Coordinates of C-alpha atoms in Angstrom, one line a residue:
X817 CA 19.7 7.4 -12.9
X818 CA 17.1 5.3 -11.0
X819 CA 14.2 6.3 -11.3
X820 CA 14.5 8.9 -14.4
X821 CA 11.3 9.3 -16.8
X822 CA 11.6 8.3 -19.5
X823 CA 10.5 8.1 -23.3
X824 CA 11.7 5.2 -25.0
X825 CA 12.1 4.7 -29.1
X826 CA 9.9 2.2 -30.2
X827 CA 12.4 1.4 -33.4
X828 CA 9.5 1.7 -36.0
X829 CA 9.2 4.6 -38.1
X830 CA 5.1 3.6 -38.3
X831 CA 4.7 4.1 -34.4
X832 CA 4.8 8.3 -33.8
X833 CA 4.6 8.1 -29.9
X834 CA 7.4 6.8 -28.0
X835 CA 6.8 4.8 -25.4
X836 CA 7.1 6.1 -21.4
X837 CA 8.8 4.4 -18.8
X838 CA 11.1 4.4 -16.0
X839 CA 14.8 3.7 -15.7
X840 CA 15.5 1.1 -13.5
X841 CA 18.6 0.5 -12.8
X842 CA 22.1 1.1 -14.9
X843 CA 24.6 -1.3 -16.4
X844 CA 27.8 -0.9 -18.3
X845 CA 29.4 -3.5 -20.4
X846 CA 33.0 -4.8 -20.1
X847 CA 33.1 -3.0 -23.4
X848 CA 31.9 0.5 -22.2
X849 CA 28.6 0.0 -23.3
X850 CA 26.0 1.3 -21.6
X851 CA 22.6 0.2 -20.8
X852 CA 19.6 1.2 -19.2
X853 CA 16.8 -1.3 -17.6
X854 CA 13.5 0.4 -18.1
X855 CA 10.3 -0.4 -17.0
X856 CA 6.9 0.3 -19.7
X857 CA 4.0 1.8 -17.9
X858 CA 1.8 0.1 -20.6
X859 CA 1.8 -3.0 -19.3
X860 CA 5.3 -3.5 -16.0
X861 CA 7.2 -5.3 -18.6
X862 CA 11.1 -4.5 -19.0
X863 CA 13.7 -4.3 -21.1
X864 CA 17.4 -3.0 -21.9
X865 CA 17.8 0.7 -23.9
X866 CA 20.8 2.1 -25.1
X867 CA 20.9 6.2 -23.9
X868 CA 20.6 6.8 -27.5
X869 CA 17.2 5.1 -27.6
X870 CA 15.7 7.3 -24.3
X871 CA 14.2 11.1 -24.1
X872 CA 13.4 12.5 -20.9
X873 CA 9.8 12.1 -20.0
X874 CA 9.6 16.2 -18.7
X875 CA 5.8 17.1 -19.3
X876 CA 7.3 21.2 -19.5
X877 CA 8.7 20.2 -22.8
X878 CA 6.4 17.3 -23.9
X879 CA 3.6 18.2 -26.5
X880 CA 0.5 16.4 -25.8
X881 CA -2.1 15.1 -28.1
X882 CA -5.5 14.1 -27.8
X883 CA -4.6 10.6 -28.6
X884 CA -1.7 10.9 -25.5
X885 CA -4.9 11.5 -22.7
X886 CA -6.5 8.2 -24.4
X887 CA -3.3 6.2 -23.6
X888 CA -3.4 4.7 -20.0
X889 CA 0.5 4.5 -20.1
X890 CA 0.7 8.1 -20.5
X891 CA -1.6 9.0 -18.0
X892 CA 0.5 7.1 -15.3
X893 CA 3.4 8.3 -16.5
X894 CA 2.3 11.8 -15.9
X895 CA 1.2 10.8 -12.8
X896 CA 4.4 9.3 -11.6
X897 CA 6.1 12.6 -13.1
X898 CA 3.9 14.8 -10.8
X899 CA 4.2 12.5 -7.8
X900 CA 8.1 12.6 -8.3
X901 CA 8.7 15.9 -9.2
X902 CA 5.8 18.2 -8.1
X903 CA 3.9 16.6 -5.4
X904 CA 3.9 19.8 -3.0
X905 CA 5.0 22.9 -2.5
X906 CA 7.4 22.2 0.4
X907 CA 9.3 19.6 -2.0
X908 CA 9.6 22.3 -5.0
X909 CA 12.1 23.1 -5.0
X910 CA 13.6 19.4 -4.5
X911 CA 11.8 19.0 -7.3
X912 CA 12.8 22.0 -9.8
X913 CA 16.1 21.2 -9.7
X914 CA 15.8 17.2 -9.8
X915 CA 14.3 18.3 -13.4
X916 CA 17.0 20.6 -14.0
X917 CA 19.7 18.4 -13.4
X918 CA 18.3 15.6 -15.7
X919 CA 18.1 18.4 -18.4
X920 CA 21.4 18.9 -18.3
X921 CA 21.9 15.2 -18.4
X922 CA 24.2 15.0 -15.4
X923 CA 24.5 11.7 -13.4
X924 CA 25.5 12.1 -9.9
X925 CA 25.2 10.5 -7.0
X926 CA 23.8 13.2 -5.0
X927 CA 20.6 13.1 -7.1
X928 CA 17.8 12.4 -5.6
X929 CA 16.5 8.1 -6.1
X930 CA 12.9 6.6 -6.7
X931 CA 12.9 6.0 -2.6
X932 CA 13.8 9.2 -1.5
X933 CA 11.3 11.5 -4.2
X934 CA 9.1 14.2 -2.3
X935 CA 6.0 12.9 -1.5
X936 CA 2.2 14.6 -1.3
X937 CA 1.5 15.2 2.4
X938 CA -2.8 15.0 1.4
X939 CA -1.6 11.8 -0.6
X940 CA -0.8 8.2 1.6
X941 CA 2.4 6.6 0.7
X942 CA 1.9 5.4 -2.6
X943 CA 3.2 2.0 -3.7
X944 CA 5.0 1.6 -6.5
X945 CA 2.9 -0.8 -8.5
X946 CA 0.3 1.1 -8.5
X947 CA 1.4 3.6 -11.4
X948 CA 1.5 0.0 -13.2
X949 CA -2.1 -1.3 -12.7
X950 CA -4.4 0.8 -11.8
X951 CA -7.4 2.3 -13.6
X952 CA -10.2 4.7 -12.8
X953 CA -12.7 2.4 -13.0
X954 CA -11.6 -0.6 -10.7
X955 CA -9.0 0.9 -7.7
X956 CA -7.1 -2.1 -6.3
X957 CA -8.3 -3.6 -3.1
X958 CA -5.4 -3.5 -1.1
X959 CA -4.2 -0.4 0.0
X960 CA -7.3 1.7 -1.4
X961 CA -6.3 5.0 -0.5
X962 CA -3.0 4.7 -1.8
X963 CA -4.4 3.6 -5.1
X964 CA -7.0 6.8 -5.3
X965 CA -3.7 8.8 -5.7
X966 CA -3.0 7.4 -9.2
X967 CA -6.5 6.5 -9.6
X968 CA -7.4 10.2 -9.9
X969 CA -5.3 10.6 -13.2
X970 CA -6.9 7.9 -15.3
X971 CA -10.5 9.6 -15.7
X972 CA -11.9 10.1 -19.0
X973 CA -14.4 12.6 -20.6
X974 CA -18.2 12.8 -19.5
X975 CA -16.7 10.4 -16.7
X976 CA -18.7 11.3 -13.1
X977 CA -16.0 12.6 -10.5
X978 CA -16.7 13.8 -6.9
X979 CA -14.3 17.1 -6.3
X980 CA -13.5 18.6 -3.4
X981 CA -14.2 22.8 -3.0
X982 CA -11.1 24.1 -0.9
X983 CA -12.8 27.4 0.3
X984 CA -15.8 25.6 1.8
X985 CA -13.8 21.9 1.3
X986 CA -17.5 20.3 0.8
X987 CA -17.9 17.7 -1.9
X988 CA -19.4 18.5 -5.0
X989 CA -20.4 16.0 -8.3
X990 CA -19.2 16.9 -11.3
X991 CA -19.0 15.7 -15.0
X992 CA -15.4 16.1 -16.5
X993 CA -16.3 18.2 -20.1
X994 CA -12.6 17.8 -21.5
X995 CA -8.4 17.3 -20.0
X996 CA -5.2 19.3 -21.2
X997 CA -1.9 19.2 -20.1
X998 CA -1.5 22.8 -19.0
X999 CA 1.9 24.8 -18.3
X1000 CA 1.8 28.7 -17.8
X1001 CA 3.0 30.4 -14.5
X1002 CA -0.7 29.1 -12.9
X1003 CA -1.0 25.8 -13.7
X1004 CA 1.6 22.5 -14.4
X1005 CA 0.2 18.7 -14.6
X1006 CA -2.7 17.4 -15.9
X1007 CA -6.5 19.3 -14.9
X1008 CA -9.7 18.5 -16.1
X1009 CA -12.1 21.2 -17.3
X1010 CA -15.7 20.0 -15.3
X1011 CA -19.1 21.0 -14.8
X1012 CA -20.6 20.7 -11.3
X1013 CA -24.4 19.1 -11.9
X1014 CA -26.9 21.0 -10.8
X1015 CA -25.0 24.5 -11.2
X1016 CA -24.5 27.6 -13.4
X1017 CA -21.8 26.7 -16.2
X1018 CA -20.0 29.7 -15.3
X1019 CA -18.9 27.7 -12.2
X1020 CA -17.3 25.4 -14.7
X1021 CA -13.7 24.9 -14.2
X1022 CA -10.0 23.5 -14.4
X1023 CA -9.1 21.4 -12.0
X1024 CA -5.7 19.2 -10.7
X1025 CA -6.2 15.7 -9.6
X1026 CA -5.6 16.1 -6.3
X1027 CA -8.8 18.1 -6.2
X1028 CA -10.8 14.5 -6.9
X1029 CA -12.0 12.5 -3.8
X1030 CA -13.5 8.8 -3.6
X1031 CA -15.8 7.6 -1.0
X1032 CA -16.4 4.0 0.0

């Protein structure tokens, strides 16, 4: 369906990781063929898959590599998975069983589409393009804020970040030490493991993206 991450087969037995995008829209062929549109988070660019040539993108049964946090494309497309999927706790549920459904590998029109996915309540509309272009170290101009959101998941290690403290929500600088993709009953996304300058490393930590902040 619309909107579905996905992993797509490169077709060459000398490339291990597939390749994550998004499905785009659906067509079937006067013969019954059918064919997705995808769109690559490497680079925007598109083209048509047979179903036999996509994997769901679901990061609960994805194992991740070193080599997958070093790939921008990745990183957005766990972004876009988190945005879509798990963006707060009042769209969970919405969520859960989105994911569920596309396990099972059922198509209906009742599933929820691109436009209507549960959005972050701390997190500004985000646009679209965004989980195509952006980067930690240059944000896009327009629509700043909205860009931060994806921003946030494209850090790398011994990379300076500014992270918010909920309990007294003041900032604090900290240097990010190393990133896993983490799934137990605590914790489900991407987190970084940082040290905050200046203080004890038994203060170091995990933490989400959404805990990162940017200041003009």
């Amino acid at each position: 369906m619309p909107g579905t991450p996905v992993l797509v087969d490169p077709l060459d037995p000398e490339i291990r990781q597939w390749w994550p995008a998004v499905i785009v829209s659906k067509q079937e062929e006067e013969a019954g063929v059918v064919r997705h549109q995808v769109r690559y988070f490497e680079d925007g660019s598109y083209s048509d898959c047979l179903p036999s040539e996509l994997l769901l993108f679901d990061i609960a049964k994805t194992t991740f590599d070193q080599s997958a946090f070093e790939d921008p494309a990745m990183r957005r497309a766990i972004a876009y998975y988190e945005w879509r999927f798990l963006s707060t706790p009042s769209s969970a549920n919405t969520g859960v069983s989105e994911i569920l459904r596309l396990r099972d590998h059922t198509d209906t029109e009742s599933a929820t589409l691109l436009d209507q996915s549960p959005m972050s309540v701390s997190c500004p509309p985000i646009q679209f393009e965004h989980f195509f272009q952006t980067t930690s170290a240059e944000p896009m101009a327009a629509d700043r804020d909205s860009a931060d959101c994806i921003r946030a998941y494209m850090h790398r290690m011994d990379e300076m970040v500014d992270i918010i403290d909920g309990r007294d929500m003041k900032i604090y600088r900290a240097r990010i030490l190393d990133m896993e993709f983490l799934c137990n009953e605590e914790r489900l996304g991407l987190y970084y493991y940082v040290h905050y300058i200046g203080w004890n490393s038994k203060f170091d930590e995990w933490v989400p993206p959404s805990r990162l902040v940017y200041t003009v």
